[in-house]
Every structure is written in C-alpha cells, then in structure tokens.
C-alpha cells in the first residue's frame, strides 16, 4: 500500500471512471455538432416546403439584429422537423 491507495487505484485517489459515449436520439440532416447528434432514431430536417411569409419574417428579424441562419439553435430560422 502506497499513500493509502489499494490495488489498481491511482496513488491517493479513487479509480477514474471511463466516460461512456452518449448515443444521440437524433439523426441531424447536417451532421453532428455541439447541438446535434447523428445515427439516432429520430431524423431532424429542414422543412421541405417554403412559404413567402416565413422568409419575410426572417428578413424582419435580421433587420432587428438577429442573425439569419439555417440552424435552429443559433439565430432566427423556421422550426426544424423530426421524422421517423
């Protein structure tokens, strides 16, 4: 026994646990990033149709200083859809 450690424990501390890879529940259309995962059961995509009013709404938000982006978590855009 060295410094109170036993067996395969590091000196003076508890055994470190290995982090398990978290499986994402979603399969994001544009790939994995800080907000989205891939290979999950739920497909997340942009809408498949476009309405003029939605683009006018995004343009107005951009004029107010909200960035016009394609990704739902980072600025102003339309809602993304979940499919299975």
PDB file of C-alpha atoms in Angstrom:
ATOM      1  CA  UNK A   1       0.000   0.000   0.000  1.00  0.00           C
ATOM      2  CA  UNK A   2       1.393   3.371  -1.070  1.00  0.00           C
ATOM      3  CA  UNK A   3      -0.120   6.645   0.139  1.00  0.00           C
ATOM      4  CA  UNK A   4      -3.346   4.887   1.084  1.00  0.00           C
ATOM      5  CA  UNK A   5      -4.079   3.523  -2.418  1.00  0.00           C
ATOM      6  CA  UNK A   6      -5.170  -0.084  -2.823  1.00  0.00           C
ATOM      7  CA  UNK A   7      -4.995  -2.412  -5.793  1.00  0.00           C
ATOM      8  CA  UNK A   8      -5.373  -0.730  -9.165  1.00  0.00           C
ATOM      9  CA  UNK A   9      -6.371   2.678  -7.784  1.00  0.00           C
ATOM     10  CA  UNK A  10      -4.097   5.609  -8.603  1.00  0.00           C
ATOM     11  CA  UNK A  11      -1.971   6.958  -5.778  1.00  0.00           C
ATOM     12  CA  UNK A  12      -4.060   8.667  -3.154  1.00  0.00           C
ATOM     13  CA  UNK A  13      -7.243   8.776  -5.229  1.00  0.00           C
ATOM     14  CA  UNK A  14     -10.257   6.928  -6.417  1.00  0.00           C
ATOM     15  CA  UNK A  15     -10.361   4.935  -9.595  1.00  0.00           C
ATOM     16  CA  UNK A  16     -11.294   7.144 -12.559  1.00  0.00           C
ATOM     17  CA  UNK A  17     -14.464   6.141 -14.349  1.00  0.00           C
ATOM     18  CA  UNK A  18     -14.391   5.878 -18.111  1.00  0.00           C
ATOM     19  CA  UNK A  19     -16.839   8.219 -19.807  1.00  0.00           C
ATOM     20  CA  UNK A  20     -19.420   6.406 -21.864  1.00  0.00           C
ATOM     21  CA  UNK A  21     -20.119   7.757 -25.312  1.00  0.00           C
ATOM     22  CA  UNK A  22     -23.590   9.261 -25.233  1.00  0.00           C
ATOM     23  CA  UNK A  23     -25.757   7.958 -28.033  1.00  0.00           C
ATOM     24  CA  UNK A  24     -27.789  10.645 -29.706  1.00  0.00           C
ATOM     25  CA  UNK A  25     -31.519  10.178 -30.156  1.00  0.00           C
ATOM     26  CA  UNK A  26     -31.441  12.241 -33.340  1.00  0.00           C
ATOM     27  CA  UNK A  27     -30.046  11.930 -36.824  1.00  0.00           C
ATOM     28  CA  UNK A  28     -29.420  15.546 -37.823  1.00  0.00           C
ATOM     29  CA  UNK A  29     -29.566  16.348 -41.543  1.00  0.00           C
ATOM     30  CA  UNK A  30     -26.355  18.430 -41.496  1.00  0.00           C
ATOM     31  CA  UNK A  31     -24.249  16.137 -39.293  1.00  0.00           C
ATOM     32  CA  UNK A  32     -23.135  16.180 -35.664  1.00  0.00           C
ATOM     33  CA  UNK A  33     -22.102  19.347 -33.840  1.00  0.00           C
ATOM     34  CA  UNK A  34     -22.362  20.879 -30.352  1.00  0.00           C
ATOM     35  CA  UNK A  35     -26.171  20.938 -30.571  1.00  0.00           C
ATOM     36  CA  UNK A  36     -26.947  17.845 -32.660  1.00  0.00           C
ATOM     37  CA  UNK A  37     -26.124  14.189 -32.976  1.00  0.00           C
ATOM     38  CA  UNK A  38     -26.290  11.613 -35.741  1.00  0.00           C
ATOM     39  CA  UNK A  39     -27.166   7.926 -36.054  1.00  0.00           C
ATOM     40  CA  UNK A  40     -30.158   8.220 -33.715  1.00  0.00           C
ATOM     41  CA  UNK A  41     -33.687   7.015 -34.407  1.00  0.00           C
ATOM     42  CA  UNK A  42     -35.235  10.465 -34.984  1.00  0.00           C
ATOM     43  CA  UNK A  43     -34.448  12.195 -38.276  1.00  0.00           C
ATOM     44  CA  UNK A  44     -34.221  16.015 -37.934  1.00  0.00           C
ATOM     45  CA  UNK A  45     -34.511  18.019 -41.158  1.00  0.00           C
ATOM     46  CA  UNK A  46     -35.332  21.429 -42.520  1.00  0.00           C
ATOM     47  CA  UNK A  47     -38.856  21.884 -43.829  1.00  0.00           C
ATOM     48  CA  UNK A  48     -39.457  20.622 -47.344  1.00  0.00           C
ATOM     49  CA  UNK A  49     -41.693  23.477 -48.490  1.00  0.00           C
ATOM     50  CA  UNK A  50     -41.142  27.222 -48.420  1.00  0.00           C
ATOM     51  CA  UNK A  51     -43.686  29.983 -47.777  1.00  0.00           C
ATOM     52  CA  UNK A  52     -43.041  33.616 -48.651  1.00  0.00           C
ATOM     53  CA  UNK A  53     -44.311  34.785 -45.228  1.00  0.00           C
ATOM     54  CA  UNK A  54     -41.610  32.758 -43.456  1.00  0.00           C
ATOM     55  CA  UNK A  55     -38.839  34.410 -45.433  1.00  0.00           C
ATOM     56  CA  UNK A  56     -40.376  37.861 -44.772  1.00  0.00           C
ATOM     57  CA  UNK A  57     -40.390  37.043 -41.039  1.00  0.00           C
ATOM     58  CA  UNK A  58     -36.724  36.019 -41.143  1.00  0.00           C
ATOM     59  CA  UNK A  59     -35.825  39.173 -43.098  1.00  0.00           C
ATOM     60  CA  UNK A  60     -37.589  41.355 -40.499  1.00  0.00           C
ATOM     61  CA  UNK A  61     -35.753  39.634 -37.636  1.00  0.00           C
ATOM     62  CA  UNK A  62     -32.450  40.160 -39.433  1.00  0.00           C
ATOM     63  CA  UNK A  63     -33.211  43.883 -39.741  1.00  0.00           C
ATOM     64  CA  UNK A  64     -33.620  43.911 -35.926  1.00  0.00           C
ATOM     65  CA  UNK A  65     -30.124  42.462 -35.468  1.00  0.00           C
ATOM     66  CA  UNK A  66     -30.980  38.772 -35.079  1.00  0.00           C
ATOM     67  CA  UNK A  67     -28.713  36.706 -37.337  1.00  0.00           C
ATOM     68  CA  UNK A  68     -30.426  34.896 -40.205  1.00  0.00           C
ATOM     69  CA  UNK A  69     -29.132  31.358 -40.092  1.00  0.00           C
ATOM     70  CA  UNK A  70     -30.146  27.842 -41.118  1.00  0.00           C
ATOM     71  CA  UNK A  71     -29.598  26.157 -37.734  1.00  0.00           C
ATOM     72  CA  UNK A  72     -32.413  26.408 -35.183  1.00  0.00           C
ATOM     73  CA  UNK A  73     -30.275  26.869 -32.039  1.00  0.00           C
ATOM     74  CA  UNK A  74     -28.122  29.799 -33.192  1.00  0.00           C
ATOM     75  CA  UNK A  75     -30.341  32.600 -34.514  1.00  0.00           C
ATOM     76  CA  UNK A  76     -33.591  33.174 -36.386  1.00  0.00           C
ATOM     77  CA  UNK A  77     -34.974  30.469 -38.649  1.00  0.00           C
ATOM     78  CA  UNK A  78     -38.024  28.312 -39.060  1.00  0.00           C
ATOM     79  CA  UNK A  79     -38.559  25.246 -36.932  1.00  0.00           C
ATOM     80  CA  UNK A  80     -36.870  22.017 -37.958  1.00  0.00           C
ATOM     81  CA  UNK A  81     -38.937  18.855 -38.260  1.00  0.00           C
ATOM     82  CA  UNK A  82     -38.482  15.446 -36.685  1.00  0.00           C
ATOM     83  CA  UNK A  83     -39.258  12.347 -38.745  1.00  0.00           C
ATOM     84  CA  UNK A  84     -39.112   8.669 -38.018  1.00  0.00           C
TER      85      UNK A  84
END
